[in-house]
mmCIF file of C-alpha atoms in Angstrom:
data_model
loop_
_atom_site.group_PDB
_atom_site.id
_atom_site.type_symbol
_atom_site.label_atom_id
_atom_site.label_comp_id
_atom_site.label_asym_id
_atom_site.label_seq_id
_atom_site.Cartn_x
_atom_site.Cartn_y
_atom_site.Cartn_z
ATOM 1 C CA UNK E 1 124.264 150.933 93.698
ATOM 2 C CA UNK E 2 124.318 148.028 96.161
ATOM 3 C CA UNK E 3 120.575 147.535 95.702
ATOM 4 C CA UNK E 4 121.018 147.365 91.947
ATOM 5 C CA UNK E 5 123.812 144.786 92.288
ATOM 6 C CA UNK E 6 121.742 142.745 94.738
ATOM 7 C CA UNK E 7 118.725 142.853 92.429
ATOM 8 C CA UNK E 8 120.940 141.789 89.527
ATOM 9 C CA UNK E 9 122.289 138.830 91.527
ATOM 10 C CA UNK E 10 118.775 137.730 92.522
ATOM 11 C CA UNK E 11 117.554 137.905 88.922
ATOM 12 C CA UNK E 12 120.624 135.994 87.734
ATOM 13 C CA UNK E 13 120.153 133.322 90.402
ATOM 14 C CA UNK E 14 116.525 132.679 89.556
ATOM 15 C CA UNK E 15 117.147 132.737 85.833
ATOM 16 C CA UNK E 16 119.912 130.137 86.191
ATOM 17 C CA UNK E 17 118.179 127.996 88.828
ATOM 18 C CA UNK E 18 116.940 124.583 87.773
ATOM 19 C CA UNK E 19 113.257 124.616 86.885
ATOM 20 C CA UNK E 20 110.658 122.660 84.962
ATOM 21 C CA UNK E 21 108.752 124.449 82.240
ATOM 22 C CA UNK E 22 104.994 124.269 81.953
ATOM 23 C CA UNK E 23 103.539 121.911 79.371
ATOM 24 C CA UNK E 24 103.316 118.242 78.474
ATOM 25 C CA UNK E 25 106.451 116.088 78.207
ATOM 26 C CA UNK E 26 106.392 112.539 76.855
ATOM 27 C CA UNK E 27 108.978 109.781 77.021
ATOM 28 C CA UNK E 28 111.073 109.613 73.869
ATOM 29 C CA UNK E 29 111.108 105.849 73.385
ATOM 30 C CA UNK E 30 110.002 102.761 75.251
ATOM 31 C CA UNK E 31 109.385 99.196 74.080
ATOM 32 C CA UNK E 32 106.524 98.715 76.545
ATOM 33 C CA UNK E 33 104.747 102.035 76.124
ATOM 34 C CA UNK E 34 105.669 105.415 77.543
ATOM 35 C CA UNK E 35 105.045 108.019 80.224
ATOM 36 C CA UNK E 36 103.730 111.556 79.759
ATOM 37 C CA UNK E 37 103.890 114.218 82.478
ATOM 38 C CA UNK E 38 102.008 117.517 82.288
ATOM 39 C CA UNK E 39 103.137 120.453 84.470
ATOM 40 C CA UNK E 40 101.059 123.578 85.133
ATOM 41 C CA UNK E 41 101.948 127.008 86.538
ATOM 42 C CA UNK E 42 100.513 126.167 89.973
ATOM 43 C CA UNK E 43 103.050 123.387 90.528
ATOM 44 C CA UNK E 44 100.535 120.649 89.804
ATOM 45 C CA UNK E 45 101.198 117.691 87.521
ATOM 46 C CA UNK E 46 99.357 114.874 85.781
ATOM 47 C CA UNK E 47 101.008 111.512 85.053
ATOM 48 C CA UNK E 48 99.985 108.855 82.534
ATOM 49 C CA UNK E 49 101.860 105.715 81.489
ATOM 50 C CA UNK E 50 100.538 103.719 78.534
ATOM 51 C CA UNK E 51 101.450 100.072 78.001
ATOM 52 C CA UNK E 52 100.983 97.668 75.114
ATOM 53 C CA UNK E 53 98.845 95.432 77.333
ATOM 54 C CA UNK E 54 96.257 96.441 79.906
ATOM 55 C CA UNK E 55 94.990 99.816 81.109
ATOM 56 C CA UNK E 56 97.232 102.866 81.590
ATOM 57 C CA UNK E 57 98.676 103.982 84.916
ATOM 58 C CA UNK E 58 97.602 107.457 86.001
ATOM 59 C CA UNK E 59 98.225 109.833 88.866
ATOM 60 C CA UNK E 60 98.269 113.502 89.796
ATOM 61 C CA UNK E 61 99.583 115.724 92.525
ATOM 62 C CA UNK E 62 101.996 118.573 93.196
ATOM 63 C CA UNK E 63 105.675 118.969 92.372
ATOM 64 C CA UNK E 64 108.626 120.937 93.609
ATOM 65 C CA UNK E 65 112.325 121.263 92.824
ATOM 66 C CA UNK E 66 114.993 121.122 95.499
ATOM 67 C CA UNK E 67 118.742 120.687 95.095
ATOM 68 C CA UNK E 68 118.364 119.958 91.366
ATOM 69 C CA UNK E 69 115.898 117.177 92.064
ATOM 70 C CA UNK E 70 112.286 116.900 90.936
ATOM 71 C CA UNK E 71 109.855 115.751 93.638
ATOM 72 C CA UNK E 72 106.538 114.395 92.388
ATOM 73 C CA UNK E 73 104.100 114.006 95.267
ATOM 74 C CA UNK E 74 101.085 111.961 94.158
ATOM 75 C CA UNK E 75 97.924 112.800 96.072
ATOM 76 C CA UNK E 76 95.971 110.103 97.839
ATOM 77 C CA UNK E 77 93.297 108.601 95.662
ATOM 78 C CA UNK E 78 90.943 105.682 96.001
ATOM 79 C CA UNK E 79 90.134 102.877 93.599
ATOM 80 C CA UNK E 80 86.489 101.908 93.479
ATOM 81 C CA UNK E 81 85.766 98.382 92.304
ATOM 82 C CA UNK E 82 82.790 97.735 90.061
ATOM 83 C CA UNK E 83 83.365 93.995 90.219
ATOM 84 C CA UNK E 84 81.243 91.889 92.556
ATOM 85 C CA UNK E 85 81.265 88.592 94.408
ATOM 86 C CA UNK E 86 78.150 86.598 95.328
ATOM 87 C CA UNK E 87 77.534 83.339 97.175
ATOM 88 C CA UNK E 88 75.959 80.638 95.002
ATOM 89 C CA UNK E 89 76.000 77.837 97.543
ATOM 90 C CA UNK E 90 76.975 77.205 101.172
ATOM 91 C CA UNK E 91 77.601 73.851 102.857
ATOM 92 C CA UNK E 92 78.213 73.183 106.530
ATOM 93 C CA UNK E 93 81.012 70.721 107.186
ATOM 94 C CA UNK E 94 82.304 69.024 110.339
ATOM 95 C CA UNK E 95 85.793 68.735 108.886
ATOM 96 C CA UNK E 96 88.615 70.896 110.158
ATOM 97 C CA UNK E 97 89.198 72.179 106.649
ATOM 98 C CA UNK E 98 86.838 73.793 104.162
ATOM 99 C CA UNK E 99 86.811 74.009 100.369
ATOM 100 C CA UNK E 100 86.141 76.979 98.164
ATOM 101 C CA UNK E 101 84.878 76.934 94.576
ATOM 102 C CA UNK E 102 85.198 80.199 92.658
ATOM 103 C CA UNK E 103 83.867 80.891 89.178
ATOM 104 C CA UNK E 104 85.277 83.981 87.469
ATOM 105 C CA UNK E 105 83.263 85.624 84.673
ATOM 106 C CA UNK E 106 83.059 88.979 82.916
ATOM 107 C CA UNK E 107 80.057 91.325 82.691
ATOM 108 C CA UNK E 108 78.563 89.190 79.907
ATOM 109 C CA UNK E 109 78.899 86.139 82.170
ATOM 110 C CA UNK E 110 81.570 84.665 79.919
ATOM 111 C CA UNK E 111 84.292 82.725 81.796
ATOM 112 C CA UNK E 112 87.701 84.219 82.455
ATOM 113 C CA UNK E 113 90.104 81.266 82.011
ATOM 114 C CA UNK E 114 93.525 81.228 83.670
ATOM 115 C CA UNK E 115 92.569 83.900 86.215
ATOM 116 C CA UNK E 116 94.966 83.698 89.173
ATOM 117 C CA UNK E 117 93.364 83.411 92.619
ATOM 118 C CA UNK E 118 95.565 83.839 95.688
ATOM 119 C CA UNK E 119 94.827 83.875 99.425
ATOM 120 C CA UNK E 120 96.858 86.298 101.507
ATOM 121 C CA UNK E 121 97.447 83.681 104.244
ATOM 122 C CA UNK E 122 98.831 81.233 101.674
ATOM 123 C CA UNK E 123 100.701 83.368 99.103
ATOM 124 C CA UNK E 124 102.704 80.413 97.781
ATOM 125 C CA UNK E 125 99.579 78.547 96.662
ATOM 126 C CA UNK E 126 98.835 79.583 93.088
ATOM 127 C CA UNK E 127 95.331 78.701 91.930
ATOM 128 C CA UNK E 128 94.376 79.151 88.276
ATOM 129 C CA UNK E 129 90.864 79.028 86.844
ATOM 130 C CA UNK E 130 90.217 76.394 84.182
ATOM 131 C CA UNK E 131 88.779 76.969 80.711
ATOM 132 C CA UNK E 132 85.336 77.483 82.296
ATOM 133 C CA UNK E 133 86.685 80.105 84.693
ATOM 134 C CA UNK E 134 86.373 77.739 87.675
ATOM 135 C CA UNK E 135 88.924 76.988 90.363
ATOM 136 C CA UNK E 136 88.536 74.755 93.423
ATOM 137 C CA UNK E 137 90.681 75.436 96.475
ATOM 138 C CA UNK E 138 90.697 72.698 99.105
ATOM 139 C CA UNK E 139 92.228 72.103 102.528
ATOM 140 C CA UNK E 140 91.707 75.629 103.841
ATOM 141 C CA UNK E 141 91.869 75.451 107.665
ATOM 142 C CA UNK E 142 88.698 76.575 109.393
ATOM 143 C CA UNK E 143 88.876 79.821 111.305
ATOM 144 C CA UNK E 144 87.095 83.003 112.351
ATOM 145 C CA UNK E 145 89.744 85.324 110.951
ATOM 146 C CA UNK E 146 89.009 86.706 107.494
ATOM 147 C CA UNK E 147 91.178 85.808 104.522
ATOM 148 C CA UNK E 148 91.798 88.305 101.747
ATOM 149 C CA UNK E 149 91.302 86.783 98.295
ATOM 150 C CA UNK E 150 92.861 88.375 95.218
ATOM 151 C CA UNK E 151 91.547 87.654 91.707
ATOM 152 C CA UNK E 152 93.891 88.610 88.857
ATOM 153 C CA UNK E 153 92.498 87.911 85.364
ATOM 154 C CA UNK E 154 94.617 87.180 82.330
ATOM 155 C CA UNK E 155 92.323 89.203 80.042
ATOM 156 C CA UNK E 156 91.699 92.963 80.189
ATOM 157 C CA UNK E 157 89.511 92.970 83.290
ATOM 158 C CA UNK E 158 90.136 94.663 86.608
ATOM 159 C CA UNK E 159 91.839 92.776 89.408
ATOM 160 C CA UNK E 160 89.563 92.363 92.397
ATOM 161 C CA UNK E 161 89.987 91.697 96.121
ATOM 162 C CA UNK E 162 87.448 90.588 98.689
ATOM 163 C CA UNK E 163 87.355 89.079 102.192
ATOM 164 C CA UNK E 164 86.238 85.559 103.088
ATOM 165 C CA UNK E 165 85.732 83.888 106.473
ATOM 166 C CA UNK E 166 86.630 80.153 106.235
ATOM 167 C CA UNK E 167 83.797 78.646 108.294
ATOM 168 C CA UNK E 168 81.840 76.732 105.644
ATOM 169 C CA UNK E 169 82.326 75.259 102.191
ATOM 170 C CA UNK E 170 81.248 77.860 99.656
ATOM 171 C CA UNK E 171 80.710 78.307 95.950
ATOM 172 C CA UNK E 172 81.287 81.895 94.816
ATOM 173 C CA UNK E 173 80.682 83.787 91.593
ATOM 174 C CA UNK E 174 83.090 86.639 90.883
ATOM 175 C CA UNK E 175 82.007 89.031 88.129
ATOM 176 C CA UNK E 176 84.836 91.212 86.846
ATOM 177 C CA UNK E 177 84.281 94.485 85.041
ATOM 178 C CA UNK E 178 86.477 96.015 82.374
ATOM 179 C CA UNK E 179 89.772 97.220 83.819
ATOM 180 C CA UNK E 180 90.068 100.893 84.748
ATOM 181 C CA UNK E 181 93.347 102.818 84.808
ATOM 182 C CA UNK E 182 95.726 101.874 87.588
ATOM 183 C CA UNK E 183 96.186 104.731 90.044
ATOM 184 C CA UNK E 184 99.427 105.930 91.650
ATOM 185 C CA UNK E 185 98.284 107.068 95.096
ATOM 186 C CA UNK E 186 99.920 108.723 98.110
ATOM 187 C CA UNK E 187 103.431 108.181 96.732
ATOM 188 C CA UNK E 188 106.558 110.275 96.262
ATOM 189 C CA UNK E 189 108.754 109.953 93.160
ATOM 190 C CA UNK E 190 112.155 111.671 93.188
ATOM 191 C CA UNK E 191 114.269 112.280 90.089
ATOM 192 C CA UNK E 192 117.580 114.017 89.569
ATOM 193 C CA UNK E 193 117.262 116.684 86.872
ATOM 194 C CA UNK E 194 120.043 116.224 84.328
ATOM 195 C CA UNK E 195 118.666 118.696 81.793
ATOM 196 C CA UNK E 196 115.551 120.866 81.690
ATOM 197 C CA UNK E 197 114.754 123.131 78.751
ATOM 198 C CA UNK E 198 111.624 124.358 77.029
ATOM 199 C CA UNK E 199 111.834 121.409 74.602
ATOM 200 C CA UNK E 200 113.402 118.655 76.679
ATOM 201 C CA UNK E 201 113.349 117.135 80.160
ATOM 202 C CA UNK E 202 116.101 114.678 81.069
ATOM 203 C CA UNK E 203 115.683 112.840 84.396
ATOM 204 C CA UNK E 204 117.441 110.129 86.345
ATOM 205 C CA UNK E 205 116.005 107.951 89.072
ATOM 206 C CA UNK E 206 118.558 108.078 91.938
ATOM 207 C CA UNK E 207 117.795 104.413 92.660
ATOM 208 C CA UNK E 208 117.884 103.296 89.030
ATOM 209 C CA UNK E 209 120.564 102.865 86.388
ATOM 210 C CA UNK E 210 118.808 104.377 83.378
ATOM 211 C CA UNK E 211 118.018 107.952 82.446
ATOM 212 C CA UNK E 212 114.593 108.952 81.161
ATOM 213 C CA UNK E 213 114.343 111.519 78.399
ATOM 214 C CA UNK E 214 111.133 113.436 77.688
ATOM 215 C CA UNK E 215 110.305 115.743 74.798
ATOM 216 C CA UNK E 216 107.814 118.588 75.015
ATOM 217 C CA UNK E 217 104.596 117.874 73.119
ATOM 218 C CA UNK E 218 102.634 120.657 71.426
ATOM 219 C CA UNK E 219 98.944 120.561 72.305
#
């Protein structure tokens, strides 16, 4: 009799415990796009967020539920750039500072106007390409330590980073390829589960103020 009661309690506990059902759940409403999360029976998930502008954000990993919270552990992934940078011209200078000319184009060699170019050592200096995709950055102190340069286009091209050693004046050509999905990598998202049914998933970010409601999508 005790074994039957114990078995009944175990079955009741697991039937009432918070869980996430298998399937694809998509955000009910969002002005800037929406997120869909797919859960499988092996506790794996796939994440995709679409936006009105630019490529989607994607990620995948494993999930678990503890203390009525959903833990989404995104696996580590790498982003491979297809964009390139090449040196068009180099000039030796005796000055203590060097200048850098960067032309930003797409795969068809058309200019990418208003692309933002920033140097990690000088984050406050915002440099924007002109209508021809060209920007000139002057008064960069000479040095042997590499500077990381970030190119962020205004159009739908991938952002691109590369290293530069400020020893000589240089003219560079940066060719940007079409933007690929942004990847969520090696990250943990935690949500409090407010409601989880076969048709609905209602979550809250413990650090945020707004709840996120998902509906199950038939595939």
